[in-house]
Tab-separated table of C-alpha atoms in Angstrom:
chain	number	residue	atom	x	y	z
A	28	MET	CA	-7.105	25.396	-9.412
A	29	ALA	CA	-5.077	26.955	-6.419
A	30	SER	CA	-1.121	28.067	-7.507
A	31	PRO	CA	1.585	30.332	-6.537
A	32	ARG	CA	0.908	34.377	-8.499
A	33	LEU	CA	3.098	34.496	-11.527
A	34	LEU	CA	4.586	38.292	-11.203
A	35	ALA	CA	7.194	38.924	-13.802
A	36	ASN	CA	9.553	37.983	-16.536
A	37	GLY	CA	12.861	37.700	-16.065
A	38	THR	CA	14.773	39.438	-18.994
A	39	SER	CA	17.257	36.885	-19.725
A	40	THR	CA	13.639	34.569	-20.564
A	41	ASP	CA	13.202	34.066	-24.416
A	42	HIS	CA	9.182	33.827	-24.319
A	43	PRO	CA	7.796	36.262	-22.344
A	44	VAL	CA	4.853	36.028	-20.787
A	45	PRO	CA	2.306	38.784	-21.759
A	46	GLY	CA	1.197	41.578	-19.725
A	47	LEU	CA	3.829	40.645	-17.224
A	48	PRO	CA	6.498	43.606	-16.082
A	49	PHE	CA	10.226	42.634	-17.690
A	50	VAL	CA	12.452	42.217	-14.402
A	51	ASP	CA	15.963	42.040	-14.048
A	52	ASP	CA	17.370	38.526	-13.539
A	53	VAL	CA	21.425	39.275	-14.612
A	54	HIS	CA	21.888	37.098	-10.852
A	55	LEU	CA	21.247	33.757	-12.202
A	56	GLY	CA	23.638	34.106	-15.138
A	57	ALA	CA	23.376	32.424	-18.280
A	58	GLY	CA	21.763	29.762	-16.448
A	59	PRO	CA	21.600	25.926	-17.402
A	60	HIS	CA	22.088	24.216	-21.386
A	61	PRO	CA	20.946	20.623	-20.835
A	62	SER	CA	22.005	18.797	-24.144
A	63	GLY	CA	18.325	16.969	-23.212
A	64	PRO	CA	15.036	18.182	-22.118
A	65	ALA	CA	15.244	18.977	-18.244
A	66	ARG	CA	12.778	19.496	-15.194
A	67	PRO	CA	12.034	23.360	-14.289
A	68	VAL	CA	14.577	24.598	-11.735
A	69	ARG	CA	13.650	26.793	-8.392
A	70	VAL	CA	16.080	29.081	-7.181
A	71	ALA	CA	15.723	31.503	-4.569
A	72	ASP	CA	15.868	35.046	-5.119
A	73	PRO	CA	18.434	37.168	-3.184
A	74	ASP	CA	16.892	39.991	-1.896
A	75	ARG	CA	13.308	39.092	-1.432
A	76	ALA	CA	12.152	35.857	0.545
A	77	ASP	CA	8.803	35.817	-0.360
A	78	LEU	CA	9.884	35.756	-4.552
A	79	VAL	CA	11.111	32.982	-6.477
A	80	TRP	CA	12.194	32.286	-9.714
A	81	VAL	CA	11.822	29.408	-11.929
A	82	VAL	CA	14.077	28.654	-14.921
A	83	HIS	CA	12.936	26.029	-17.462
A	84	ALA	CA	15.683	25.605	-20.120
A	85	HIS	CA	16.030	23.752	-23.431
A	86	PRO	CA	19.460	23.033	-26.063
A	87	ASP	CA	17.138	23.295	-28.818
A	88	LEU	CA	14.158	25.979	-27.763
A	89	GLY	CA	15.849	28.554	-25.400
A	90	ARG	CA	14.522	28.965	-21.719
A	91	THR	CA	12.115	30.480	-19.856
A	92	VAL	CA	12.271	32.518	-16.728
A	93	VAL	CA	9.569	33.632	-14.549
A	94	LEU	CA	9.395	35.319	-11.303
A	95	TYR	CA	6.227	33.897	-8.890
A	96	GLU	CA	5.280	34.538	-5.241
A	97	ALA	CA	6.810	32.158	-2.942
A	98	ALA	CA	4.327	29.677	-2.130
A	99	PRO	CA	4.042	29.327	2.208
A	100	ASP	CA	5.807	26.513	2.586
A	101	ALA	CA	8.479	27.873	0.735
A	102	GLU	CA	8.343	25.710	-2.267
A	103	GLY	CA	7.621	26.976	-6.265
A	104	PRO	CA	5.606	26.784	-8.200
A	105	TRP	CA	5.997	22.637	-9.282
A	106	ASP	CA	2.320	23.196	-12.129
A	107	TRP	CA	3.809	21.609	-15.012
A	108	HIS	CA	2.636	17.853	-16.278
A	109	SER	CA	4.981	15.012	-16.769
A	110	THR	CA	6.638	16.080	-19.742
A	111	SER	CA	7.650	19.566	-18.537
A	112	PRO	CA	6.842	22.031	-21.289
A	113	LEU	CA	8.691	25.215	-21.930
A	114	VAL	CA	5.901	27.257	-22.492
A	115	THR	CA	2.264	27.533	-21.171
A	116	ARG	CA	-0.124	29.241	-21.662
A	117	TYR	CA	-4.078	30.309	-20.928
A	118	GLY	CA	-4.263	27.786	-17.772
A	119	GLY	CA	-2.481	25.007	-19.239
A	120	TYR	CA	-1.972	25.601	-23.172
A	121	TRP	CA	1.765	23.923	-23.782
A	122	TRP	CA	3.638	24.226	-26.744
A	123	ASP	CA	6.094	21.662	-27.831
A	124	GLY	CA	8.091	23.584	-30.254
A	125	THR	CA	6.192	22.580	-33.476
A	126	GLY	CA	2.251	23.695	-32.387
A	127	TRP	CA	0.167	23.999	-29.187
A	128	HIS	CA	-2.031	21.007	-27.540
A	129	ARG	CA	-4.301	21.436	-25.011
A	130	PRO	CA	-3.894	20.950	-21.277
A	131	PRO	CA	-3.699	16.920	-20.226
A	132	GLN	CA	-6.760	16.436	-18.379
A	133	LEU	CA	-7.848	13.385	-19.393
A	134	LEU	CA	-5.572	9.819	-17.985
A	135	ASP	CA	-4.560	6.896	-20.813
A	136	GLU	CA	-4.695	3.818	-17.382
A	137	ALA	CA	-3.358	1.648	-20.283
A	138	THR	CA	0.060	3.871	-21.341
A	139	GLY	CA	-0.231	5.673	-17.877
A	140	SER	CA	-0.077	8.861	-20.015
A	141	PHE	CA	-2.459	12.222	-20.026
A	142	GLU	CA	-4.536	12.004	-23.635
A	143	ASP	CA	-2.649	14.415	-26.395
A	144	GLN	CA	-4.720	16.559	-27.794
A	145	PRO	CA	-3.013	18.870	-30.365
A	146	VAL	CA	-5.756	22.330	-30.598
A	147	PRO	CA	-7.020	22.906	-33.993
A	148	ALA	CA	-6.185	25.773	-36.092
A	149	ALA	CA	-3.828	27.391	-33.549
A	150	THR	CA	-1.624	30.407	-34.369
A	151	THR	CA	1.515	30.948	-32.454
A	152	ILE	CA	2.911	34.276	-31.408
A	153	THR	CA	6.010	35.213	-31.796
A	154	ALA	CA	7.862	38.212	-30.306
A	155	ALA	CA	9.048	39.284	-33.973
A	156	ASP	CA	4.830	39.159	-34.795
A	157	LEU	CA	4.310	41.699	-31.809
A	158	LEU	CA	7.419	44.286	-32.018
A	159	ASP	CA	6.209	44.357	-36.756
A	160	GLY	CA	4.691	47.562	-35.688
A	161	PRO	CA	4.725	51.331	-33.135
A	162	ALA	CA	6.664	50.628	-30.262
A	163	ASP	CA	8.997	52.460	-28.585
A	164	ALA	CA	12.343	50.532	-26.792
A	165	GLY	CA	13.146	53.739	-24.820
A	166	ARG	CA	9.865	53.832	-22.937
A	167	GLY	CA	9.951	50.386	-21.959
A	168	HIS	CA	10.816	49.689	-18.189
A	169	VAL	CA	13.108	46.696	-16.381
A	170	HIS	CA	12.383	46.919	-13.112
A	171	THR	CA	14.371	45.322	-9.917
A	172	ALA	CA	12.880	42.359	-7.683
A	173	ASN	CA	13.455	44.901	-4.915
A	174	ALA	CA	10.992	47.289	-6.409
A	175	LEU	CA	8.152	45.607	-7.507
A	176	THR	CA	4.849	45.497	-6.038
A	177	ALA	CA	1.838	43.868	-6.529
A	178	GLN	CA	0.442	47.259	-8.651
A	179	ARG	CA	3.473	46.454	-11.164
A	180	ALA	CA	2.708	43.068	-11.543
A	181	ALA	CA	0.306	43.853	-14.555
A	182	VAL	CA	1.141	46.085	-17.327
A	183	ASP	CA	-1.424	47.359	-19.416
A	184	ALA	CA	-0.939	46.398	-23.087
A	185	SER	CA	0.459	49.297	-24.622
A	186	GLN	CA	2.764	50.078	-22.068
A	187	TRP	CA	3.951	45.829	-22.474
A	188	HIS	CA	4.578	46.711	-26.150
A	189	HIS	CA	7.404	48.884	-25.442
A	190	ASP	CA	8.325	47.046	-22.236
A	191	LEU	CA	8.435	44.179	-24.784
A	192	ALA	CA	10.959	45.805	-27.304
A	193	ARG	CA	12.997	47.201	-24.344
A	194	TRP	CA	13.728	43.447	-23.934
A	195	ALA	CA	14.369	42.524	-27.603
A	196	ARG	CA	16.986	45.526	-27.454
A	197	ASN	CA	19.030	44.112	-24.536
A	198	ARG	CA	19.011	40.655	-25.674
A	199	THR	CA	22.774	39.682	-25.861
A	200	PRO	CA	22.960	37.697	-28.960
A	201	ALA	CA	24.203	34.805	-28.469
A	202	ALA	CA	24.280	31.086	-30.265
A	203	GLU	CA	22.215	29.786	-27.176
A	204	HIS	CA	19.497	32.310	-27.862
A	205	PRO	CA	16.675	32.151	-30.742
A	206	PRO	CA	15.783	34.411	-32.718
A	207	LEU	CA	12.593	36.962	-32.662
A	208	GLU	CA	10.606	34.544	-34.706
A	209	ARG	CA	11.169	31.506	-32.783
A	210	CYS	CA	10.757	33.800	-29.586
A	211	VAL	CA	6.922	32.552	-28.605
A	212	VAL	CA	4.427	34.833	-26.536
A	213	THR	CA	1.542	33.592	-27.024
A	214	LEU	CA	-1.522	31.530	-29.604
A	215	THR	CA	-4.566	32.481	-31.230
A	216	ALA	CA	-7.460	29.568	-32.137
A	217	PRO	CA	-10.927	29.923	-32.633
A	218	GLU	CA	-11.631	27.861	-29.685
A	219	LEU	CA	-9.939	30.328	-26.895
A	220	ALA	CA	-11.947	33.160	-28.873
A	221	GLY	CA	-13.575	35.861	-25.791
A	222	ASP	CA	-17.250	34.248	-27.089
A	223	GLN	CA	-16.429	30.424	-26.851
A	224	LEU	CA	-15.338	31.337	-23.344
A	225	ILE	CA	-17.697	30.118	-21.088
A	226	GLY	CA	-17.884	30.931	-16.750
A	227	THR	CA	-18.956	29.061	-13.762
A	228	ARG	CA	-22.488	28.577	-14.163
A	229	ALA	CA	-21.911	26.719	-18.085
A	230	LEU	CA	-19.015	24.770	-16.689
A	231	ALA	CA	-20.583	23.526	-13.099
A	232	ALA	CA	-23.562	22.561	-16.470
A	233	THR	CA	-21.099	20.507	-18.418
A	234	ALA	CA	-20.194	18.251	-15.398
A	235	ALA	CA	-23.956	18.051	-14.433
A	236	ILE	CA	-22.898	19.411	-10.922
A	237	SER	CA	-24.502	22.784	-9.475
A	238	SER	CA	-22.467	25.799	-9.674
A	239	SER	CA	-22.064	26.279	-5.611
A	240	ALA	CA	-20.450	22.478	-5.840
A	241	LEU	CA	-18.054	23.694	-7.968
A	242	ARG	CA	-17.292	26.894	-6.125
A	243	ALA	CA	-16.534	24.426	-3.225
A	244	TYR	CA	-14.126	22.688	-5.793
A	245	ILE	CA	-11.984	25.501	-6.460
A	246	SER	CA	-12.178	27.270	-2.946
A	247	ARG	CA	-10.868	24.364	-1.615
A	248	SER	CA	-8.490	23.214	-4.112
A	249	GLN	CA	-10.588	20.243	-5.164
A	250	GLY	CA	-11.852	17.716	-8.035
A	251	ALA	CA	-9.026	18.065	-10.170
A	252	VAL	CA	-11.324	21.676	-11.177
A	253	PRO	CA	-9.245	23.408	-14.833
A	254	GLU	CA	-7.005	26.531	-14.273
A	255	PRO	CA	-9.460	29.303	-15.751
A	256	GLN	CA	-8.312	30.041	-19.082
A	257	THR	CA	-8.456	33.602	-18.543
A	258	VAL	CA	-9.888	35.560	-15.504
A	259	VAL	CA	-12.353	38.801	-16.988
A	260	GLY	CA	-13.629	41.208	-14.366
A	261	ASN	CA	-12.661	38.365	-11.388
A	262	ARG	CA	-14.880	36.109	-13.183
A	263	PRO	CA	-12.728	32.852	-14.859
A	264	MET	CA	-13.608	31.695	-17.925
A	265	TRP	CA	-13.197	28.859	-20.024
A	266	SER	CA	-13.176	26.823	-23.014
A	267	ARG	CA	-15.218	24.352	-23.752
A	268	PRO	CA	-12.748	21.804	-24.898
A	269	VAL	CA	-11.092	21.965	-21.601
A	270	ALA	CA	-14.915	21.685	-19.745
A	271	GLU	CA	-15.671	18.805	-21.788
A	272	ASN	CA	-12.370	17.110	-20.861
A	273	TRP	CA	-13.530	17.728	-17.041
A	274	ALA	CA	-16.370	16.859	-17.036
A	275	GLU	CA	-15.304	13.603	-19.207
A	276	HIS	CA	-12.388	12.662	-16.209
A	277	ARG	CA	-14.960	13.046	-13.843
A	278	ARG	CA	-17.879	10.444	-16.343
A	279	ARG	CA	-15.192	7.720	-16.197
A	280	PRO	CA	-15.795	4.787	-14.010
A	281	ALA	CA	-13.304	4.480	-10.701
A	282	ALA	CA	-13.271	0.869	-11.326
A	283	GLY	CA	-9.256	0.284	-11.578
A	284	ARG	CA	-8.433	3.635	-10.212
A	285	TRP	CA	-8.126	4.662	-6.716
A	286	PRO	CA	-11.581	5.802	-5.800
A	287	SER	CA	-11.837	9.843	-5.129
A	288	HIS	CA	-12.645	11.696	-1.942
A	289	ARG	CA	-16.608	11.621	-3.133
A	290	ASP	CA	-16.520	7.918	-4.494
A	291	ARG	CA	-15.070	6.222	-0.540
A	292	PRO	CA	-17.991	4.438	1.080
A	293	THR	CA	-17.539	4.164	4.801
A	294	LEU	CA	-14.857	2.107	5.855
A	295	PRO	CA	-15.559	-0.547	8.711
A	296	PRO	CA	-13.738	0.232	12.155
A	297	ASN	CA	-10.918	-0.789	12.077
A	298	ALA	CA	-10.163	-0.548	8.229
A	299	GLU	CA	-10.958	3.441	9.309
A	300	GLN	CA	-7.809	3.366	11.812
A	301	ILE	CA	-5.294	1.638	9.406
A	302	ARG	CA	-6.381	4.370	7.391
A	303	ARG	CA	-5.741	7.100	9.405
A	304	ARG	CA	-2.412	4.682	10.582
A	305	LEU	CA	-1.531	4.639	7.109
A	306	GLY	CA	-2.084	8.774	5.888
A	307	PRO	CA	0.392	10.336	7.676
A	308	VAL	CA	3.192	7.455	7.175
A	309	LEU	CA	2.379	7.685	3.169
A	310	PHE	CA	2.076	10.890	2.867
A	311	ALA	CA	5.755	11.447	4.385
A	312	ALA	CA	7.316	8.700	2.420
A	313	LEU	CA	5.792	10.945	-1.090
A	314	TRP	CA	6.539	14.232	0.263
A	315	ASP	CA	9.956	14.114	2.699
A	316	ASP	CA	11.838	11.654	0.606
A	317	PRO	CA	13.725	14.112	-1.999
A	318	GLU	CA	14.343	11.296	-4.421
A	319	ARG	CA	10.805	10.447	-4.157
A	320	ARG	CA	9.342	13.757	-4.515
A	321	ALA	CA	11.599	14.183	-7.514
A	322	ARG	CA	9.513	11.458	-9.222
A	323	TRP	CA	6.644	13.259	-9.383
A	324	ALA	CA	4.108	13.908	-12.652
A	325	LEU	CA	1.301	15.158	-11.461
A	326	ARG	CA	-0.279	18.543	-13.109
A	327	HIS	CA	-0.142	19.749	-9.345
A	328	ARG	CA	2.926	18.996	-7.163
A	329	THR	CA	2.033	20.886	-4.506
A	330	ARG	CA	1.419	20.354	-0.723
A	331	GLN	CA	-2.142	19.808	-0.717
A	332	ALA	CA	-2.365	17.640	-3.624
A	333	VAL	CA	0.302	15.148	-2.492
A	334	ASN	CA	-1.344	15.447	0.923
A	335	ASP	CA	-4.311	14.017	-0.953
A	336	VAL	CA	-2.713	11.185	-3.247
A	337	ALA	CA	-1.330	9.708	0.313
A	338	ALA	CA	-4.811	9.728	2.205
A	339	ASP	CA	-6.039	8.209	-2.081
A	340	LEU	CA	-3.191	5.470	-0.911
A	341	ALA	CA	-4.195	4.705	2.722
A	342	TYR	CA	-7.392	4.687	1.676
A	343	LEU	CA	-6.718	1.850	-0.986
A	344	ALA	CA	-4.317	0.090	1.753
A	345	ALA	CA	-6.975	-0.718	4.517
A	346	ASP	CA	-10.139	-1.414	1.837
A	347	ARG	CA	-7.853	-4.197	0.190
A	348	LEU	CA	-7.319	-4.974	4.062
A	349	GLU	CA	-9.001	-9.036	2.940
A	350	GLU	CA	-6.396	-9.048	-0.173
A	351	ASN	CA	-3.489	-9.326	2.738
A	352	CYS	CA	-5.486	-11.116	5.235
A	353	PRO	CA	-8.546	-13.253	4.437
A	354	ALA	CA	-11.227	-13.431	6.605
A	355	GLN	CA	-12.800	-16.007	6.587
A	356	ALA	CA	-9.256	-18.018	6.202
A	357	LEU	CA	-8.493	-16.169	9.478
A	358	ALA	CA	-12.515	-16.943	10.759
A	359	GLU	CA	-12.254	-20.571	10.516
A	360	VAL	CA	-8.543	-20.639	12.235
A	361	ILE	CA	-10.574	-19.256	14.824
A	362	THR	CA	-12.567	-21.448	15.346
A	363	GLN	CA	-10.177	-24.597	15.580
A	364	ALA	CA	-8.226	-22.123	18.194
A	365	ALA	CA	-11.538	-22.230	20.395
A	366	LEU	CA	-12.691	-24.922	19.912
A	367	ALA	CA	-9.183	-26.634	20.838
A	368	ASP	CA	-9.038	-24.848	24.347
A	369	LEU	CA	-12.902	-26.048	24.906
A	370	ALA	CA	-11.974	-29.944	24.350
A	371	ALA	CA	-9.266	-29.212	26.766
A	372	GLY	CA	-11.631	-28.307	29.484
A	373	ALA	CA	-9.836	-24.752	29.163
A	374	ALA	CA	-10.711	-20.930	29.035
A	375	VAL	CA	-11.153	-19.847	25.373
A	376	SER	CA	-7.333	-18.147	25.740
A	377	SER	CA	-7.278	-14.438	25.512
A	378	SER	CA	-5.292	-14.445	21.765
A	379	VAL	CA	-8.548	-15.732	20.646
A	380	GLY	CA	-10.598	-13.192	21.917
A	381	GLN	CA	-8.144	-10.271	21.074
A	382	VAL	CA	-8.135	-11.795	17.126
A	383	LEU	CA	-12.196	-12.555	17.597
A	384	ASP	CA	-12.560	-8.956	18.351
A	385	TRP	CA	-10.232	-7.476	15.736
A	386	LEU	CA	-12.254	-9.404	13.664
A	387	THR	CA	-15.716	-8.133	14.242
A	388	ARG	CA	-14.816	-4.848	14.411
A	389	THR	CA	-13.268	-5.701	10.405
A	390	ASP	CA	-15.790	-8.118	8.303
A	391	ALA	CA	-18.610	-8.391	10.694
A	392	PRO	CA	-19.879	-10.938	8.967
A	393	ALA	CA	-17.050	-13.312	9.356
A	394	ALA	CA	-16.641	-12.721	12.700
A	395	GLU	CA	-20.872	-13.318	13.290
A	396	GLY	CA	-20.584	-17.149	11.413
A	397	ALA	CA	-16.983	-18.480	13.183
A	398	VAL	CA	-19.207	-17.327	16.909
A	399	SER	CA	-21.979	-19.478	15.047
A	400	ALA	CA	-19.494	-22.249	14.118
A	401	ILE	CA	-17.710	-22.485	17.441
A	402	ALA	CA	-21.384	-22.827	19.883
A	403	GLU	CA	-22.918	-25.314	17.002
A	404	GLN	CA	-19.996	-27.059	17.348
A	405	ALA	CA	-18.919	-26.946	20.584
A	406	GLU	CA	-22.708	-28.059	21.477
A	407	LEU	CA	-22.583	-31.516	18.805
A	408	ARG	CA	-18.763	-32.555	19.638
A	409	LEU	CA	-18.237	-31.380	23.302
A	410	GLY	CA	-21.711	-31.895	24.682
A	411	ILE	CA	-21.220	-27.770	26.063
A	412	PRO	CA	-24.569	-25.678	25.845
A	413	ARG	CA	-24.584	-23.004	23.408
A	414	ALA	CA	-25.364	-19.887	26.195
A	415	HIS	CA	-22.326	-20.960	27.730
A	416	THR	CA	-19.832	-20.956	24.718
A	417	LEU	CA	-21.094	-17.876	24.236
A	418	GLN	CA	-20.740	-16.789	27.262
A	419	ALA	CA	-17.184	-17.979	27.372
A	420	LEU	CA	-16.506	-15.968	23.850
A	421	ARG	CA	-17.876	-13.164	25.671
A	422	ILE	CA	-21.054	-12.143	22.740
A	423	ASP	CA	-24.052	-10.935	24.826
A	424	ALA	CA	-26.828	-14.202	24.007
A	425	PRO	CA	-30.638	-14.118	25.265
A	426	GLU	CA	-31.466	-15.038	28.185
A	427	ALA	CA	-32.045	-18.939	28.493
A	428	PRO	CA	-33.070	-21.794	31.053
A	429	ALA	CA	-30.554	-22.919	33.454
A	430	PRO	CA	-28.556	-26.094	31.512
A	431	ALA	CA	-27.845	-29.276	32.506
A	432	ALA	CA	-24.000	-29.381	33.721
A	433	PRO	CA	-21.370	-29.896	30.797
A	434	ARG	CA	-19.443	-32.555	30.382
A	435	HIS	CA	-16.737	-30.057	29.866
A	436	THR	CA	-16.833	-26.517	32.099
A	437	ALA	CA	-15.530	-23.997	29.438
A	438	ALA	CA	-15.282	-21.422	32.253
């Protein structure tokens, strides 16, 4: 759930976020005017290293300009999903230009995209709707980024209406700016009414987990816990459809998708070693390469989210080791190589020993089968006692009476 803190609207935005102050963004200029849908653009504030502007422009719907706290790794907020909605409210409810949709949570694995869920009976609230009443532009405020403080990062409802009136009065008429009747502020919907929202305990119950487990997920940014729709008295609150979608996501079988952190069984020692080696390599490949990183299309694109996916990739590679190096076939090769060494009257080669040791740590049953086959065939075909063969393979065997001298030496 963790994400950079949203602080303010830019004065050139067309879709102001309710309750947030307006900050002068004249340094951003007119901004991009794409011919087609574009992704948000991050712009560092020239005076405040701890702030970042995000500008998202659409050729037909205008643009959104918002100011965030810069993330600790100097990255801006990238919590849009693959369709890059221009307007999001209530923890991920998004507007497509004609209607509202619930936050994307349920992935359709056949298409590789999230299921689209329009919000029933949703009503769009525009700037024109809110300004159709008493509001005094003269009492409105426009701040500078330098003067923005934590205390000014939220505005009470009455003052915000004055600020909105000043924003509307100062808008420069231009073809690319939509009229106030098309400047989306927020939405209303039955499922977002206050008496329909649920708290942490009810969300946990919906997902059949304990409240403490849910709080642990939230504190560690794990479990794909959805953003709350609102926060009341420091208590996060969710809509029931969002809660049910999260529970459904957790119930869906893991077959056909990468195992999550909670689904992973313990790997054999050698496979675990491979996972540890691949994790940092895959993470660097996904995060440090600008071209590959630009292709991310997940809802939460933070450093921790990428690191989690890299860990899943490493686990997947280690778990699929059998497909790339079939243990049973390798056991048969080891068996024939060891018997060839013994038949030649030589010690088992170090190469055979190394591969057998690797197989023992990767697939113990396959290695045990190879050792048994080598000992059995050496005794039947070469007359070498089983204890001698096990000793040659450096496998501990029960003590036995000294055998008769073999025909072939396996020392």
